[in-house]
Coordinates of C-alpha atoms in Angstrom, one line a residue:
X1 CA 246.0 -73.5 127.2
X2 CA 248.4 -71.7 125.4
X3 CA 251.1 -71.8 123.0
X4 CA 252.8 -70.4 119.7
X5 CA 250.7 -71.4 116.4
X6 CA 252.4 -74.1 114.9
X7 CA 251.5 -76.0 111.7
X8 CA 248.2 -74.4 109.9
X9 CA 246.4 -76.2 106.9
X10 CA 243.6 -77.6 109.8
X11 CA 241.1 -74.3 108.8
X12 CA 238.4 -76.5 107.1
X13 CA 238.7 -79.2 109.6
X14 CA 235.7 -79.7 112.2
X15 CA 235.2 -81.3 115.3
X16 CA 231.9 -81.3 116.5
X17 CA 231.1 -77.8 117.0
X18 CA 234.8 -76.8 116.4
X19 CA 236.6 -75.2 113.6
X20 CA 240.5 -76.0 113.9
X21 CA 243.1 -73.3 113.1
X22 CA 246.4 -75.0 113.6
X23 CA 248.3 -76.9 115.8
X24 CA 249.6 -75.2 119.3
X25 CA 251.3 -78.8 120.1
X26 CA 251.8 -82.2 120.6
X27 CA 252.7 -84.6 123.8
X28 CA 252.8 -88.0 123.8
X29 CA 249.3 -89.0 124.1
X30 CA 247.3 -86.2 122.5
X31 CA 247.4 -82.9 120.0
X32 CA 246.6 -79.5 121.0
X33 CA 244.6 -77.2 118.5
X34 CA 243.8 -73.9 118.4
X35 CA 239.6 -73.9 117.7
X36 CA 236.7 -71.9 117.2
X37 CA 233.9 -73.1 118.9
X38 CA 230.6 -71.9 116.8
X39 CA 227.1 -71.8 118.4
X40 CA 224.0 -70.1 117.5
X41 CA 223.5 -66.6 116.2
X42 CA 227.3 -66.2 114.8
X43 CA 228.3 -66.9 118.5
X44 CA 231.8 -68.1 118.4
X45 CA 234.7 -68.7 121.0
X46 CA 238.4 -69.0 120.6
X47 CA 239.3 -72.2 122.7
X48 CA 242.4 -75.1 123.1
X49 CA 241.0 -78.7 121.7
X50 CA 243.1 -81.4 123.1
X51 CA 242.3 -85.0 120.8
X52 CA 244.2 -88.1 121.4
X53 CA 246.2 -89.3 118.9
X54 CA 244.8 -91.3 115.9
X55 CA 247.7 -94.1 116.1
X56 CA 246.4 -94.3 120.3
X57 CA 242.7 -94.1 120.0
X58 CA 242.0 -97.7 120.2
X59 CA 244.7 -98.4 122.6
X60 CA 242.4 -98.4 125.9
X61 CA 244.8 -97.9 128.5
X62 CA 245.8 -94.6 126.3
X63 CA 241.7 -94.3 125.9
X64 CA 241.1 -94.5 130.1
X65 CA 243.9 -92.3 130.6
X66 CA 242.9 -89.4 128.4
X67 CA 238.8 -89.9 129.5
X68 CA 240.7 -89.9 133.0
X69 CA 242.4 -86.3 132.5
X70 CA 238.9 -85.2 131.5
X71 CA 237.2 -86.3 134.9
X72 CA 239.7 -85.1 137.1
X73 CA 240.6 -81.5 135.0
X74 CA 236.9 -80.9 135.4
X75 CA 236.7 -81.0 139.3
X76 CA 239.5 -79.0 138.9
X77 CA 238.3 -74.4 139.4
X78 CA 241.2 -72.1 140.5
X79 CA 242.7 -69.0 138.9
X80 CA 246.6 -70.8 138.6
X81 CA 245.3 -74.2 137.0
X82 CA 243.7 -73.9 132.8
X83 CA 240.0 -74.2 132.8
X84 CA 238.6 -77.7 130.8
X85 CA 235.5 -76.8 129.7
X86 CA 234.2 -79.6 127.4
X87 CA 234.6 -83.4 126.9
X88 CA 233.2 -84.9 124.1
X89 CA 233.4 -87.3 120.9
X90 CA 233.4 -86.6 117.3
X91 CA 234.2 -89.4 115.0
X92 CA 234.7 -92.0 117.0
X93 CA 237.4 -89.9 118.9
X94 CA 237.7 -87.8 122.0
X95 CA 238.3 -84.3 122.3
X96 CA 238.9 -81.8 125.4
X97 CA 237.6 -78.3 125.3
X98 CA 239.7 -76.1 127.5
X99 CA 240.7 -72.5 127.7
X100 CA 243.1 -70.6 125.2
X101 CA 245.8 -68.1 127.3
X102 CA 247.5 -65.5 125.3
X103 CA 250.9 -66.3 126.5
X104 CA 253.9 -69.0 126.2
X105 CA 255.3 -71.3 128.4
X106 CA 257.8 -71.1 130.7
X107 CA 260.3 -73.4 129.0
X108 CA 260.2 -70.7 126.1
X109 CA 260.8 -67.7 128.6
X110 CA 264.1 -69.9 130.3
X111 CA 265.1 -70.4 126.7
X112 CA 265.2 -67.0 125.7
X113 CA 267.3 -66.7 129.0
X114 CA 270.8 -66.5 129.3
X115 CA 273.6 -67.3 132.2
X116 CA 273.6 -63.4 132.6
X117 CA 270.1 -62.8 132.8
X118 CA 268.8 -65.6 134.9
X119 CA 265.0 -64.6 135.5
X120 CA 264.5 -61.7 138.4
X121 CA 263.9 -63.1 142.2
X122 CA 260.8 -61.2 143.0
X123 CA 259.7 -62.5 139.1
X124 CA 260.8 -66.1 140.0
X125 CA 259.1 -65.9 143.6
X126 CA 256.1 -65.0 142.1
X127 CA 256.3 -67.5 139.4
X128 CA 256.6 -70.3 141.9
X129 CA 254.3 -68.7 144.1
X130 CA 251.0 -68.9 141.7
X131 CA 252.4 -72.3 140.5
X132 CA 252.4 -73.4 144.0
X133 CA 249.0 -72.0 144.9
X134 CA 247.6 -73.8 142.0
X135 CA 249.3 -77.3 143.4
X136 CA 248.0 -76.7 147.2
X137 CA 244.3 -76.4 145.6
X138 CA 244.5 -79.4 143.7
X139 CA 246.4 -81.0 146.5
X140 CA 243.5 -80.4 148.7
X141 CA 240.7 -81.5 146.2
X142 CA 237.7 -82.9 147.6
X143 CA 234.5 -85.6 146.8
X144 CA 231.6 -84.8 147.5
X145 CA 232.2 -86.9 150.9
X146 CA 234.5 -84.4 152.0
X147 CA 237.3 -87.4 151.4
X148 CA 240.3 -85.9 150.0
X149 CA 241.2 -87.3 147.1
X150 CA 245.0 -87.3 147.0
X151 CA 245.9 -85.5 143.7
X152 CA 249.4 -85.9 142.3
X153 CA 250.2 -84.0 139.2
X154 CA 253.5 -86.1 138.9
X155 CA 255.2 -83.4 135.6
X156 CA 255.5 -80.1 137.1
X157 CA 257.9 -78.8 134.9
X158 CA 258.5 -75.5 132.7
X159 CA 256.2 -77.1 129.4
X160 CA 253.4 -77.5 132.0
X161 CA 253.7 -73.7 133.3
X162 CA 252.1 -71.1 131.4
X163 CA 252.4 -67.5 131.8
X164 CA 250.4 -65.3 129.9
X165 CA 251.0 -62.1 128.7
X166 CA 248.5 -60.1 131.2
X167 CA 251.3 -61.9 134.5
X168 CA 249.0 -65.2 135.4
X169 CA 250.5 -67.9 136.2
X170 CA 248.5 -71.4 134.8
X171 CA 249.7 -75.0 135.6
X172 CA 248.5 -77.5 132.9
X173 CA 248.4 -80.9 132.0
X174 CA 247.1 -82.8 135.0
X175 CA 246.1 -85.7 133.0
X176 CA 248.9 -88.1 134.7
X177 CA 248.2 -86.8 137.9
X178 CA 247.6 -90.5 140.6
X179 CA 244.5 -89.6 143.1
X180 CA 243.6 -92.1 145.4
X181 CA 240.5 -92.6 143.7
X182 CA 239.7 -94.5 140.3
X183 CA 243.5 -95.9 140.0
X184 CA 242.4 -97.8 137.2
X185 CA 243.5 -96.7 134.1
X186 CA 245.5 -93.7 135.3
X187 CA 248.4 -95.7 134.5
X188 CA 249.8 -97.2 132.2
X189 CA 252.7 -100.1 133.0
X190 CA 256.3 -99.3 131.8
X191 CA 255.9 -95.8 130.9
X192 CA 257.4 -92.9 133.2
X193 CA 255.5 -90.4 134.0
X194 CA 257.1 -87.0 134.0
X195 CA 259.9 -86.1 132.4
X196 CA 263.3 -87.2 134.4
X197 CA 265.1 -83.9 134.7
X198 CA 262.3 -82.7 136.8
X199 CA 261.5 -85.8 138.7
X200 CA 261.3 -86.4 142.2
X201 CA 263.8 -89.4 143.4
X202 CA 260.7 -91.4 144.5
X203 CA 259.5 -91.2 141.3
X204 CA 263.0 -92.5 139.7
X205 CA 263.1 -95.2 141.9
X206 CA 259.0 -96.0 141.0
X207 CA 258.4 -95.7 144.6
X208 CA 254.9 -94.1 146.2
X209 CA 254.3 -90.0 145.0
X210 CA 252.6 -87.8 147.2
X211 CA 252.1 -83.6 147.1
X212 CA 255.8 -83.3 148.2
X213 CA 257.0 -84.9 145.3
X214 CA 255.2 -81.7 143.1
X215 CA 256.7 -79.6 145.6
X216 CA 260.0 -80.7 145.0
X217 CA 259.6 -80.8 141.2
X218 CA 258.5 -77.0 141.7
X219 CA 261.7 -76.2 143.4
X220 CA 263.7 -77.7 140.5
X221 CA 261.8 -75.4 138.2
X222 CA 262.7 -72.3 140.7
X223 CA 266.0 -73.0 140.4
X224 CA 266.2 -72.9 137.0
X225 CA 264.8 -70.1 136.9
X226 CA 267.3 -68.1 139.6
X227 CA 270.5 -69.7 138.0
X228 CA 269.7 -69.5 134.2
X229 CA 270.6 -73.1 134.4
X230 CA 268.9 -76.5 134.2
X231 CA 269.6 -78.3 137.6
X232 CA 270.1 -81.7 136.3
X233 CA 271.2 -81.8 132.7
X234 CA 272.6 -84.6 130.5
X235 CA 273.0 -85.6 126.9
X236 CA 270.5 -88.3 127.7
X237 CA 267.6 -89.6 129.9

């Protein structure tokens, strides 16, 4: 996980085994922290610390979703996709240990980006490539049964894309993915999930998603990227 430091003033705040050093961001259902994870010896490791927010830690559909993310980003081992390493509970709340990435999203890079300059083809190709590569694995995931278990990340989109600064390509945030396993909880009724610029039509319409519906959410991204331009784009949602 990646992401410009944002807000400090969180150095003499602790977690369980982690020292926060400022916020990286925040989503609608959690906070991300840059941390220091401290073990024995002076053994310490930079890492991302996802917590749910305080206003939505009793809320259990908010609760089972986030606990949900956990499960599922666990399973979940490939060089395009950010690596979870912990889930655990300090104070009553839950945390997520996952990987820090030297690098910034790819909303940033397209930000920085003007009509002129729209990003390179054989830059954009490979951008969607890794992204993709990431999506096929997860698409393909798994139980222990051999039963594939029908992952749907359901928010590919430039905030979820993370390139670092050594050219990898990491997809985060599959913690509103729909798998055909454990359906409770992975939802929450009313709320859209994904944002609606880079939304399938089935998923406007609340019809079934499957791993087209990331695929076609990848080529919205892809164009953006070629053009310099968002593909749909309104005042509003």
């Amino acid at each position: 996980m990646s992401g410009e430091l944002g807000r400090p003033g969180h150095g003499g705040e602790t977690v369980g085994r982690h020292r926060l050093r400022g916020v990286l961001g925040q989503g609608g259902m959690g906070r991300l922290y840059l941390a220091e994870q401290n073990g024995i010896e002076g053994f310490t490791k930079v890492v991302a610390l996802k917590q749910i927010l305080p206003h939505l830690s009793d809320n259990p559909h908010f609760r089972e979703m986030f606990l949900t993310e956990a499960r599922i980003a666990a399973r979940l081992e490939h060089p395009n996709i950010v690596a979870t390493y912990e889930l655990g509970e300090a104070d009553g709340r839950y945390f997520i240990s996952m990987e820090y990435l030297p690098g910034e999203d790819l909303a940033l890079a397209l930000a920085k980006a003007a009509d002129a300059h729209p990003v390179p083809v054989d830059v954009a190709a490979a951008l969607a490539q890794q992204s993709a590569n990431g999506l096929h694995y997860a698409h393909e995931l798994s139980d222990a049964t051999g039963q594939a278990i029908g992952l749907v990340h359901r928010d590919v989109n430039p905030s979820n894309i993370i390139v670092t600064y050594y050219g990898m390509v990491k997809l985060l945030d599959f913690g509103i993915v729909k798998s055909a396993e454990g359906k409770r909880g992975q939802t929450v009724p009313g709320v859209f999930k994904g944002k609606y610029a880079y939304a399938a039509p089935e998923q406007l319409e609340g019809a079934g998603v499957d791993r087209t519906t990331d695929v076609f959410c990848l080529g919205i991204v892809l164009w953006e990227c070629l053009t310099g331009r968002r593909l749909f784009h309104a005042a509003t949602d």
